[in-house]
Amino acid sequence: MKVLGISAYYHDSAAAIILDGKVLYAAQEERFTRIKNDASFPEEAIKYCLRESGFNLKDIDIIAFYDKPFLKFERLLETYYAFAPKGFKSFAKAMPVWLKEKLFTKQIIRKRLKELNEDRKLSKVPIVFPEHHLSHVASAFYTSPFKKSAFLTVDGVGEWTTTSYGTACGEKGIKVLGELHFPDSLGLFYSSFTYFLGFEVNKGEYKMMGLAPYGTMQSEQVTQFIQTIKERLLDIREDGSIKLNKDYFEYAVGLRMVNPRKWQKLFGFEKRDPVEKLTQLHADLALAAQKVSEEILVRMITHIKQVTHADNLCLAGGVALNCVANSVLYNQNIFKDIYIQPAAGDAGGAIGAALITDYLESDLSFSGLKQPFDNFLGPNFSNLEIERTLRRNKCSFQYFESTEELLNITADYIANKKVVGWFNGRIEFGPRALGNRSILADATDTDMQSLLNLKIKFRESFRPFAPAVCEEDYDTYFEPGKHSHYMLFTNQVKQPLRHELPSNFNGLSLEEKRNIPKSKLPAVTHIDYSARVQVVKKEMNPRFWNLLQTYKKLTGIGVLINTSFNVKDEPIVNTPENAYRCFINSGIDILVLENYLIVK
């Protein structure tokens, strides 16, 4: 069966093509439109998936949308009614959009797809609407190595559900055993702190996660913040379910997450303006929110283990992109293994909606993937297409017939402190660049983090960078932990590589803390000696693996900085033209496009 999966209209729109339970192609709309977290109908992503698969719309057996709009509308109406007359402004703003568009999602999908179909005939193709969290579950389980497992999905909100857990079995299907409903939401709880700390909701949560380690659990301020959160903002139950104090949250009916005045009184400082300098207070509150979230998640999976007795766990939903929390869960050793699909947020809902539809409609069985899920599912470009782009831009370049020679020269540039834009193969599906649309640099350079943040990525100086290391070399640099191919867990830098911090470290400013090298890999070692490691398997990305090995032979170091090939507030580059523009307009020194090399 051929299934087209679609996620759209909230954030991170995407499309995917599934054939008989296998994900053929998938792409996020933002990569084509160049609008970060684009929520629009994924027209370009759909066209790409159809073009690459060789199908047209009349070949599709069924179309799956990743949630149920009518259930979501019911939640909005009931919530506004429950809180009335509060929230009238939000109600007045939301209703026209719903009455004009979102209530008619099925008709709009059919209309938009007809516009893509040359003969305009599409009425016979059924459109189905799996529930939001079911799409999340399916996106994880049906791309996992497990024949059966427990699952946990946690995000802001789907229709009503904010958290769900249960069991998934390749033969018996998915069984939901418990749910948490709106407005009690761990995802929205976390986003409320994102908002108060001056980051953008649904975009800046990973910034708050990166800021949190600048706090310390030995701080009385952090301890006080945690106590305040637990006493005033939420009630945490033994099973990990939560009850939020609605007096302090406005997202249910308001146009903002929280009332800044109430939170100022609660925590002793004003809501941070996005351009305001970050201080220790901000880091301490970020750490407190992170630690409370981790405690809730640990309680959740402990309860799930007690109920399901499963060996393995699948995680999904936007909260599953919190790699720090993921590592805390993994290190509890409650489950033998934890799997997270690399596009765990709403973009992955397109894959999940299509997969659950295919498995239900076709009565397929699932025995776990024998090889790791391949998320290189987006567009690729031939050398001919790349050369046309370079000639159109009147760019001088070198072409290498020998890949070995290209890798040697690229590794030499990196060893000489040059920053390389690396464009190879199909683009990654999900938020992480995993060696196909990456910026690569020397992890041992003490100035590289600052250089990349300020002159190339144009972003906040505190933000850490991720290391890439071949699976064979992992143990040389990092303590035992989860080997993540998708940068979804953190690992500790090996003890012998660490530098001792000065005795007055905790009293320094955030910038002073950042400037002190933490290890022999200073550019990828965060303030708490952690790193969001990408473990590279040769069979998953042979070219990137070979580059790492080439660099290791040259320098003796088997680790590179790997950050996404984009600048602040832009999506990861998709096409050779995107890559060239990013290269020209940033501080990147070298651009490698497949077998072409350009020197600035």
Coordinates of C-alpha atoms in Angstrom, one line a residue:
M1 CA 0.0 0.0 0.0
K2 CA 1.2 3.5 -0.9
V3 CA 0.4 6.1 1.8
L4 CA 1.0 9.8 1.8
G5 CA 1.5 11.2 5.3
I6 CA 1.0 14.9 6.1
S7 CA 1.6 17.1 9.1
A8 CA 0.7 20.8 8.8
Y9 CA -0.9 24.0 10.2
Y10 CA 0.8 24.2 13.6
H11 CA 4.5 24.1 13.2
D12 CA 7.1 21.9 11.4
S13 CA 4.9 20.9 8.4
A14 CA 6.2 17.8 6.6
A15 CA 5.2 15.1 4.1
A16 CA 6.2 11.4 3.8
I17 CA 5.7 8.5 1.4
I18 CA 5.3 5.0 2.9
L19 CA 5.2 1.9 0.8
D20 CA 4.2 -1.4 2.5
G21 CA 5.5 -0.2 5.9
K22 CA 8.8 1.3 4.6
V23 CA 9.5 5.0 4.7
L24 CA 10.7 5.9 1.2
Y25 CA 11.0 9.6 1.4
A26 CA 10.2 12.4 3.8
A27 CA 10.9 16.1 3.9
Q28 CA 10.0 19.2 6.0
E29 CA 8.4 22.1 4.2
E30 CA 10.8 24.7 5.8
R31 CA 13.7 23.2 3.8
F32 CA 12.0 24.3 0.5
T33 CA 10.2 27.6 1.6
R34 CA 13.2 28.7 3.7
I35 CA 10.8 29.7 6.5
K36 CA 12.0 28.3 9.8
N37 CA 9.4 25.9 11.4
D38 CA 7.0 26.5 8.5
A39 CA 3.5 25.5 9.4
S40 CA 1.9 25.9 5.9
F41 CA 0.5 23.1 3.8
P42 CA 3.6 21.1 2.7
E43 CA 3.1 21.5 -1.0
E44 CA 6.8 21.4 -1.9
A45 CA 7.5 18.5 0.4
I46 CA 4.7 16.5 -1.1
K47 CA 5.9 17.3 -4.7
Y48 CA 9.3 16.2 -3.7
C49 CA 8.1 12.9 -2.2
L50 CA 6.0 12.1 -5.3
R51 CA 8.7 13.0 -7.7
E52 CA 11.4 10.9 -6.0
S53 CA 9.1 7.9 -5.5
G54 CA 7.9 8.0 -9.1
F55 CA 4.3 8.1 -8.0
N56 CA 1.7 10.6 -8.8
L57 CA -1.3 11.4 -6.6
K58 CA -3.6 8.9 -8.4
D59 CA -1.2 6.1 -7.4
I60 CA -1.7 6.9 -3.7
D61 CA -4.0 4.5 -1.9
I62 CA -4.7 6.6 1.1
I63 CA -3.7 9.9 2.6
A64 CA -3.1 10.3 6.4
F65 CA -3.1 13.6 8.3
Y66 CA -1.3 13.5 11.7
D67 CA -4.2 14.6 14.0
K68 CA -7.9 15.0 14.3
P69 CA -8.9 18.7 13.7
F70 CA -12.5 18.2 15.1
L71 CA -11.2 16.9 18.4
K72 CA -8.8 19.8 18.7
F73 CA -11.6 22.2 18.0
E74 CA -13.7 20.5 20.7
R75 CA -10.8 21.1 23.1
L76 CA -10.6 24.7 22.2
L77 CA -14.3 25.3 22.7
E78 CA -14.5 23.5 25.9
T79 CA -11.5 25.2 27.3
Y80 CA -12.7 28.7 26.4
Y81 CA -16.1 27.9 27.9
A82 CA -14.6 26.6 31.1
F83 CA -12.5 29.7 31.6
A84 CA -15.0 32.3 30.3
P85 CA -15.0 35.3 30.3
K86 CA -11.2 35.0 30.5
G87 CA -9.5 34.5 27.1
F88 CA -12.0 36.4 24.9
K89 CA -9.1 38.1 22.9
S90 CA -7.5 34.7 22.2
F91 CA -10.9 33.2 21.4
A92 CA -11.7 36.1 19.0
K93 CA -8.3 35.6 17.3
A94 CA -8.5 31.8 17.0
M95 CA -12.1 31.3 15.8
P96 CA -11.9 33.0 12.4
V97 CA -8.9 30.8 11.5
W98 CA -10.8 27.7 12.6
L99 CA -14.1 28.6 11.0
K100 CA -12.4 29.5 7.7
E101 CA -9.7 26.9 7.5
K102 CA -8.9 24.3 10.2
L103 CA -12.4 22.9 10.6
F104 CA -12.3 22.1 6.9
T105 CA -8.9 20.5 6.8
K106 CA -10.1 17.5 4.9
Q107 CA -11.6 19.7 2.1
I108 CA -8.5 21.9 2.1
I109 CA -6.2 18.9 1.8
R110 CA -8.2 17.6 -1.1
K111 CA -8.3 21.0 -2.8
R112 CA -4.6 21.6 -2.4
L113 CA -3.8 18.1 -3.7
K114 CA -6.1 18.5 -6.7
E115 CA -4.1 21.6 -7.6
L116 CA -1.0 19.5 -7.6
N117 CA -2.6 16.8 -9.7
E118 CA -2.5 17.4 -13.4
D119 CA -5.9 16.0 -14.2
R120 CA -7.5 17.4 -11.0
K121 CA -9.1 14.0 -10.2
L122 CA -8.5 13.0 -6.6
S123 CA -11.9 12.6 -5.0
K124 CA -11.7 8.7 -4.7
V125 CA -8.5 8.7 -2.5
P126 CA -9.6 8.4 1.1
I127 CA -8.2 10.8 3.7
V128 CA -7.9 9.6 7.3
F129 CA -7.0 11.3 10.6
P130 CA -5.1 9.3 13.2
E131 CA -4.9 10.9 16.6
H132 CA -1.9 13.2 17.2
H133 CA -0.3 11.0 19.8
L134 CA -1.0 7.8 17.9
S135 CA 1.0 9.4 15.0
H136 CA 3.8 10.1 17.5
V137 CA 3.8 6.5 18.8
A138 CA 3.8 5.0 15.3
S139 CA 6.7 7.3 14.2
A140 CA 8.8 5.8 16.9
F141 CA 7.8 2.2 17.2
Y142 CA 7.6 1.4 13.5
T143 CA 11.1 2.8 12.9
S144 CA 12.6 1.1 16.0
P145 CA 14.6 -2.1 16.4
F146 CA 12.0 -3.5 18.7
K147 CA 9.4 -6.2 18.0
K148 CA 7.5 -5.0 21.1
S149 CA 8.1 -2.2 23.6
A150 CA 6.5 0.2 26.0
F151 CA 6.0 3.7 24.7
L152 CA 5.8 7.2 26.1
T153 CA 4.7 10.3 24.1
V154 CA 5.1 13.8 25.7
D155 CA 4.6 17.1 24.0
G156 CA 2.7 20.4 24.3
V157 CA -0.7 19.1 23.3
G158 CA -2.3 17.1 20.5
E159 CA -6.1 17.2 20.4
W160 CA -6.7 16.7 24.2
T161 CA -3.7 14.5 25.0
T162 CA -0.5 15.9 26.3
T163 CA 1.1 12.6 27.5
S164 CA 0.3 9.0 26.7
Y165 CA 1.8 5.7 27.5
G166 CA 1.1 2.1 26.7
T167 CA 2.5 -0.9 24.8
A168 CA 3.3 -1.5 21.1
C169 CA 3.6 -4.9 19.5
G170 CA 4.4 -5.8 15.9
E171 CA 1.6 -8.4 15.9
K172 CA -1.0 -7.0 18.3
G173 CA -0.6 -3.3 17.5
I174 CA -0.6 -0.2 19.8
K175 CA -2.5 -0.2 23.1
V176 CA -2.9 3.0 25.1
L177 CA -2.9 2.4 28.8
G178 CA -3.0 6.0 30.1
E179 CA -3.2 9.6 29.1
L180 CA -2.7 13.1 30.6
H181 CA -5.0 15.8 29.1
F182 CA -4.8 19.5 28.5
P183 CA -4.1 21.9 30.1
D184 CA -1.9 19.7 32.3
S185 CA 1.1 19.4 30.0
L186 CA 4.8 18.9 30.7
G187 CA 5.7 20.2 27.2
L188 CA 3.8 23.5 27.9
F189 CA 5.2 23.7 31.4
Y190 CA 8.7 23.6 29.9
S191 CA 7.7 26.1 27.2
S192 CA 6.4 28.5 29.8
F193 CA 9.9 28.8 31.2
T194 CA 11.2 29.2 27.7
Y195 CA 8.9 32.1 27.3
F196 CA 9.7 33.7 30.6
L197 CA 13.5 33.4 29.9
G198 CA 13.1 35.3 26.7
F199 CA 13.3 32.5 24.1
E200 CA 10.7 31.8 21.4
V201 CA 8.1 29.1 22.2
N202 CA 8.3 26.0 20.0
K203 CA 11.7 27.2 18.8
G204 CA 13.8 28.1 21.8
E205 CA 13.3 25.2 24.1
Y206 CA 16.7 23.7 23.1
K207 CA 18.3 27.1 23.9
M208 CA 16.9 26.8 27.5
M209 CA 18.2 23.3 27.7
G210 CA 21.7 24.5 26.6
L211 CA 21.5 27.3 29.2
A212 CA 20.6 25.1 32.1
P213 CA 24.0 23.6 32.8
Y214 CA 25.4 27.1 33.5
G215 CA 23.5 26.7 36.8
T216 CA 24.6 24.3 39.5
M217 CA 22.7 22.0 41.8
Q218 CA 24.9 23.2 44.6
S219 CA 23.4 26.6 44.3
E220 CA 20.9 27.7 47.0
Q221 CA 19.2 29.8 44.3
V222 CA 18.5 26.7 42.2
T223 CA 17.3 24.7 45.2
Q224 CA 14.9 27.6 46.0
F225 CA 13.6 27.8 42.5
I226 CA 12.9 24.0 42.4
Q227 CA 11.1 24.3 45.7
T228 CA 9.0 27.2 44.4
I229 CA 8.1 25.4 41.2
K230 CA 7.0 22.3 43.1
E231 CA 5.1 24.2 45.8
R232 CA 3.4 26.9 43.6
L233 CA 3.3 25.8 40.0
L234 CA 2.5 22.1 39.9
D235 CA 1.7 19.0 41.8
I236 CA 3.7 15.9 40.8
R237 CA 2.1 12.5 41.5
E238 CA 3.9 9.3 42.2
D239 CA 3.2 8.0 38.6
G240 CA 4.6 11.2 37.0
S241 CA 1.2 12.7 36.2
I242 CA 1.0 16.4 37.0
K243 CA -1.6 19.0 37.9
L244 CA -0.6 22.5 36.9
N245 CA -1.7 25.5 39.0
K246 CA -3.9 27.4 36.4
D247 CA -3.4 30.7 38.3
Y248 CA 0.1 30.9 36.9
F249 CA -0.4 29.7 33.3
E250 CA -2.3 31.5 30.6
Y251 CA -1.7 29.4 27.5
A252 CA -5.1 27.7 27.8
V253 CA -7.0 30.9 26.9
G254 CA -4.4 33.6 26.5
L255 CA -2.1 35.0 23.9
R256 CA 0.9 34.4 26.1
M257 CA 2.2 31.4 28.1
V258 CA 2.2 33.0 31.5
N259 CA 1.4 36.3 33.3
P260 CA 4.9 37.9 33.6
R261 CA 4.0 39.9 36.7
K262 CA 2.9 36.8 38.6
W263 CA 6.1 35.0 37.7
Q264 CA 8.2 38.0 38.5
K265 CA 6.7 38.0 42.0
L266 CA 7.3 34.2 42.2
F267 CA 10.9 34.1 41.1
G268 CA 12.1 37.6 41.9
F269 CA 13.1 38.9 38.5
E270 CA 11.3 40.3 35.4
K271 CA 10.6 38.3 32.2
R272 CA 13.7 38.5 30.1
D273 CA 13.6 40.6 27.0
P274 CA 15.0 38.6 24.1
V275 CA 17.9 41.0 23.6
E276 CA 18.7 41.3 27.3
K277 CA 22.0 39.8 28.5
L278 CA 21.7 36.4 30.1
T279 CA 22.7 36.2 33.8
Q280 CA 23.2 33.6 36.4
L281 CA 19.6 34.0 37.6
H282 CA 18.3 33.0 34.1
A283 CA 20.6 29.9 34.1
D284 CA 19.6 28.9 37.6
L285 CA 15.9 29.0 36.7
A286 CA 16.5 27.1 33.4
L287 CA 18.3 24.4 35.4
A288 CA 15.5 24.3 38.0
A289 CA 12.9 23.8 35.3
Q290 CA 15.0 21.2 33.6
K291 CA 15.5 19.2 36.8
V292 CA 11.8 19.2 37.7
S293 CA 11.0 18.0 34.1
E294 CA 13.6 15.2 34.5
E295 CA 12.1 14.1 37.8
I296 CA 8.6 14.0 36.2
L297 CA 9.9 11.9 33.3
V298 CA 11.7 9.5 35.6
R299 CA 8.6 9.0 37.6
M300 CA 6.6 8.4 34.4
I301 CA 8.9 5.7 33.0
T302 CA 9.2 4.0 36.4
H303 CA 5.4 3.7 36.4
I304 CA 5.4 2.5 32.8
K305 CA 7.9 -0.2 33.7
Q306 CA 5.8 -1.3 36.6
V307 CA 2.6 -1.5 34.5
T308 CA 4.0 -3.0 31.3
H309 CA 7.0 -5.0 32.4
A310 CA 8.4 -4.2 29.0
D311 CA 12.2 -4.5 28.2
N312 CA 12.4 -1.5 25.9
L313 CA 10.9 1.9 25.6
C314 CA 10.0 4.1 22.6
L315 CA 9.9 7.9 23.2
A316 CA 8.2 10.4 21.0
G317 CA 6.8 14.0 21.0
G318 CA 8.6 17.3 21.2
V319 CA 9.8 16.6 24.7
A320 CA 11.7 13.6 23.4
L321 CA 14.1 16.1 21.7
N322 CA 15.4 17.1 25.1
C323 CA 18.6 15.1 24.8
V324 CA 19.7 15.9 28.4
A325 CA 16.5 14.4 29.8
N326 CA 16.8 11.5 27.5
S327 CA 20.2 10.6 28.9
V328 CA 18.9 10.9 32.5
L329 CA 16.1 8.4 31.6
Y330 CA 18.6 6.0 29.8
N331 CA 21.0 6.1 32.7
Q332 CA 18.3 5.1 35.2
N333 CA 18.6 1.6 33.6
I334 CA 14.8 1.1 34.1
F335 CA 14.6 -0.2 30.5
K336 CA 17.2 -2.2 28.6
D337 CA 17.1 0.3 25.7
I338 CA 15.4 3.5 24.7
Y339 CA 14.7 4.4 21.1
I340 CA 13.7 7.9 19.8
Q341 CA 12.9 8.6 16.2
P342 CA 15.1 11.5 15.0
A343 CA 12.2 13.7 14.0
A344 CA 10.4 13.2 17.3
G345 CA 8.3 16.4 17.1
D346 CA 5.5 17.3 14.8
A347 CA 7.4 16.8 11.6
G348 CA 7.7 13.2 12.4
G349 CA 3.9 13.1 12.7
A350 CA 3.8 12.8 8.9
I351 CA 5.8 9.6 9.0
G352 CA 3.8 8.3 12.0
A353 CA 0.4 9.0 10.5
A354 CA 1.3 7.2 7.3
L355 CA 2.9 4.2 9.1
I356 CA 0.0 3.6 11.5
T357 CA -2.5 3.9 8.6
D358 CA -0.4 1.4 6.5
Y359 CA -0.1 -1.1 9.3
L360 CA -3.8 -0.9 10.2
E361 CA -5.2 -0.9 6.7
S362 CA -2.8 -3.6 5.3
D363 CA -2.7 -5.8 8.4
L364 CA 1.1 -5.8 8.3
S365 CA 3.2 -7.2 11.1
F366 CA 6.4 -5.6 12.4
S367 CA 9.4 -7.4 13.8
G368 CA 11.7 -4.4 14.4
L369 CA 14.2 -2.9 11.9
K370 CA 17.3 -4.9 11.4
Q371 CA 19.3 -1.8 10.5
P372 CA 19.1 1.6 12.2
F373 CA 16.4 3.8 10.7
D374 CA 17.7 5.8 7.8
N375 CA 16.6 9.4 8.1
F376 CA 18.5 10.6 5.0
L377 CA 15.1 10.9 3.3
G378 CA 15.2 14.4 1.6
P379 CA 16.5 15.8 -1.7
N380 CA 19.9 15.1 -3.1
F381 CA 21.6 16.7 -6.1
S382 CA 23.9 15.4 -8.8
N383 CA 27.3 16.8 -9.6
L384 CA 25.8 18.2 -12.8
E385 CA 23.2 20.2 -10.9
I386 CA 25.9 21.4 -8.5
E387 CA 28.2 22.6 -11.3
R388 CA 25.3 24.5 -12.9
T389 CA 24.8 26.3 -9.6
L390 CA 28.4 27.2 -9.3
R391 CA 28.7 28.4 -12.9
R392 CA 25.6 30.5 -12.5
N393 CA 27.1 32.2 -9.6
K394 CA 30.4 32.6 -11.4
C395 CA 32.3 30.7 -8.7
S396 CA 35.7 29.3 -9.0
F397 CA 35.9 25.7 -7.9
Q398 CA 37.8 22.4 -8.0
Y399 CA 36.3 19.1 -9.0
F400 CA 37.7 15.9 -7.6
E401 CA 37.3 12.6 -9.4
S402 CA 38.9 10.9 -6.4
T403 CA 36.8 10.9 -3.3
E404 CA 39.9 9.9 -1.3
E405 CA 41.7 13.0 -2.5
L406 CA 38.7 15.2 -1.7
L407 CA 38.6 13.8 1.9
N408 CA 42.3 14.3 2.4
I409 CA 42.2 18.0 1.3
T410 CA 39.0 18.6 3.4
A411 CA 40.6 17.0 6.5
D412 CA 43.7 19.1 6.0
Y413 CA 41.7 22.3 5.8
I414 CA 39.9 21.4 9.1
A415 CA 43.2 20.6 10.7
N416 CA 44.4 24.1 9.8
K417 CA 41.5 25.7 11.7
K418 CA 39.3 26.3 8.6
V419 CA 35.5 25.9 8.9
V420 CA 34.0 23.7 6.3
G421 CA 30.4 23.6 4.9
W422 CA 29.7 20.0 4.1
F423 CA 27.0 19.2 1.6
N424 CA 26.6 15.5 0.7
G425 CA 23.8 13.1 -0.3
R426 CA 20.2 13.3 0.9
I427 CA 19.2 15.9 3.5
E428 CA 18.4 14.7 7.0
F429 CA 14.7 14.5 8.1
G430 CA 14.5 16.1 11.5
P431 CA 16.2 19.0 13.3
R432 CA 19.7 17.5 13.5
A433 CA 22.4 17.7 10.8
L434 CA 24.0 14.3 10.8
G435 CA 26.8 14.6 8.3
N436 CA 25.0 15.5 5.1
R437 CA 24.2 19.2 5.7
S438 CA 26.8 20.0 8.3
I439 CA 29.3 22.7 9.3
L440 CA 32.5 20.9 10.4
A441 CA 35.4 22.3 12.4
D442 CA 38.3 21.4 14.8
A443 CA 37.0 20.3 18.2
T444 CA 40.3 20.9 19.9
D445 CA 40.4 24.7 19.1
T446 CA 39.7 26.7 22.2
D447 CA 38.4 29.7 20.1
M448 CA 36.2 27.6 17.8
Q449 CA 33.0 27.7 19.8
S450 CA 33.0 31.4 20.0
L451 CA 34.0 31.8 16.3
L452 CA 31.2 29.5 15.1
N453 CA 28.5 31.1 17.3
L454 CA 29.3 34.7 16.7
K455 CA 30.8 34.9 13.2
I456 CA 29.2 31.9 11.4
K457 CA 26.0 30.9 13.1
F458 CA 25.3 34.4 14.3
R459 CA 23.7 33.2 17.6
E460 CA 24.1 33.3 21.4
S461 CA 27.7 32.7 22.6
F462 CA 26.6 30.2 25.3
R463 CA 25.3 27.6 22.8
P464 CA 27.3 24.4 22.8
F465 CA 28.3 22.4 19.7
A466 CA 27.9 18.7 19.1
P467 CA 30.8 16.3 18.3
A468 CA 30.7 13.6 15.7
V469 CA 32.8 10.4 16.3
C470 CA 33.0 7.1 14.6
E471 CA 31.5 4.3 16.6
E472 CA 34.8 2.5 16.7
D473 CA 36.4 5.5 18.4
Y474 CA 33.6 6.4 20.9
D475 CA 35.3 4.8 23.9
T476 CA 38.5 6.9 23.4
Y477 CA 36.7 10.2 24.1
F478 CA 33.5 9.5 26.0
E479 CA 32.2 7.7 29.1
P480 CA 29.9 4.7 28.6
G481 CA 26.4 5.7 27.6
K482 CA 23.8 5.5 24.9
H483 CA 25.3 5.5 21.4
S484 CA 23.0 7.8 19.5
H485 CA 23.3 8.1 15.7
Y486 CA 20.8 11.0 15.7
M487 CA 22.3 13.3 18.4
L488 CA 19.4 12.6 20.8
F489 CA 21.3 11.8 24.0
T490 CA 24.2 13.5 25.8
N491 CA 27.4 11.7 27.0
Q492 CA 30.1 12.7 29.4
V493 CA 33.6 13.5 28.1
K494 CA 36.1 10.9 29.4
Q495 CA 37.6 11.8 32.7
P496 CA 41.3 11.8 31.6
L497 CA 40.4 14.4 28.9
R498 CA 38.8 16.9 31.3
H499 CA 40.5 20.0 32.7
E500 CA 40.0 20.9 36.4
L501 CA 38.0 24.0 36.8
P502 CA 39.2 26.9 39.0
S503 CA 38.0 27.0 42.6
N504 CA 36.1 30.3 42.0
F505 CA 34.3 28.9 38.8
N506 CA 30.8 29.1 40.2
G507 CA 31.2 32.7 41.0
L508 CA 32.2 33.7 37.5
S509 CA 29.9 35.3 34.9
L510 CA 28.3 33.1 32.3
E511 CA 30.7 34.4 29.6
E512 CA 33.7 33.9 31.9
K513 CA 32.5 30.3 32.6
R514 CA 32.1 29.7 28.8
N515 CA 35.6 31.0 28.0
I516 CA 37.4 28.5 30.3
P517 CA 38.4 25.3 28.4
K518 CA 36.7 22.3 30.0
S519 CA 38.6 19.5 28.2
K520 CA 41.0 18.6 25.5
L521 CA 38.0 18.9 23.2
P522 CA 37.0 22.4 24.3
A523 CA 34.8 23.3 21.4
V524 CA 32.4 20.4 22.0
T525 CA 32.6 20.1 25.8
H526 CA 29.7 21.8 27.6
I527 CA 30.1 23.5 31.0
D528 CA 29.1 20.2 32.8
Y529 CA 31.5 18.1 30.7
S530 CA 28.6 16.8 28.6
A531 CA 28.4 16.6 24.8
R532 CA 25.5 15.8 22.5
V533 CA 27.4 13.1 20.6
Q534 CA 26.7 11.8 17.1
V535 CA 28.0 8.2 16.9
V536 CA 28.7 7.6 13.2
K537 CA 28.2 4.1 11.8
K538 CA 30.0 3.3 8.6
E539 CA 27.0 1.6 7.0
M540 CA 24.7 4.6 7.8
N541 CA 26.9 7.3 6.4
P542 CA 30.1 5.9 4.7
R543 CA 31.4 9.2 3.3
F544 CA 31.1 11.1 6.6
W545 CA 32.6 8.1 8.4
N546 CA 35.6 8.1 6.0
L547 CA 36.1 11.8 6.5
L548 CA 36.3 11.3 10.3
Q549 CA 38.8 8.5 9.8
T550 CA 40.9 10.6 7.3
Y551 CA 41.0 13.4 9.8
K552 CA 42.0 11.0 12.6
K553 CA 44.9 9.6 10.5
L554 CA 46.1 13.2 9.8
T555 CA 45.7 14.6 13.3
G556 CA 45.4 11.7 15.7
I557 CA 42.0 13.1 16.8
G558 CA 38.8 11.2 15.9
V559 CA 36.3 13.9 16.7
L560 CA 34.9 16.8 14.7
I561 CA 32.5 19.6 15.5
N562 CA 29.3 18.8 13.6
T563 CA 26.7 21.6 13.6
S564 CA 23.8 22.2 11.2
F565 CA 24.6 23.9 7.9
N566 CA 22.5 27.1 8.5
V567 CA 22.7 30.4 10.3
K568 CA 20.4 31.7 13.0
D569 CA 16.7 31.7 12.3
E570 CA 17.1 29.9 8.9
P571 CA 16.4 26.3 8.1
I572 CA 19.2 23.9 7.3
V573 CA 20.3 24.3 3.7
N574 CA 18.6 22.1 1.2
T575 CA 19.9 22.9 -2.2
P576 CA 23.4 23.8 -3.6
E577 CA 22.1 27.3 -4.1
N578 CA 21.1 27.5 -0.4
A579 CA 24.5 26.2 0.6
Y580 CA 26.4 28.6 -1.6
R581 CA 24.4 31.6 -0.3
C582 CA 25.0 30.5 3.3
F583 CA 28.7 30.1 2.5
I584 CA 29.1 33.5 0.9
N585 CA 27.1 35.3 3.7
S586 CA 28.9 33.8 6.7
G587 CA 32.3 33.1 8.0
I588 CA 32.6 29.6 6.5
D589 CA 36.0 29.2 4.8
I590 CA 35.5 26.1 2.6
L591 CA 32.5 24.7 0.9
V592 CA 32.3 21.1 -0.2
L593 CA 29.4 20.2 -2.5
E594 CA 29.6 16.5 -3.2
N595 CA 32.8 16.3 -5.3
Y596 CA 33.3 20.1 -5.7
L597 CA 35.4 22.2 -3.4
I598 CA 35.2 26.0 -3.2
V599 CA 37.7 28.2 -1.2
K600 CA 36.6 31.6 -0.1

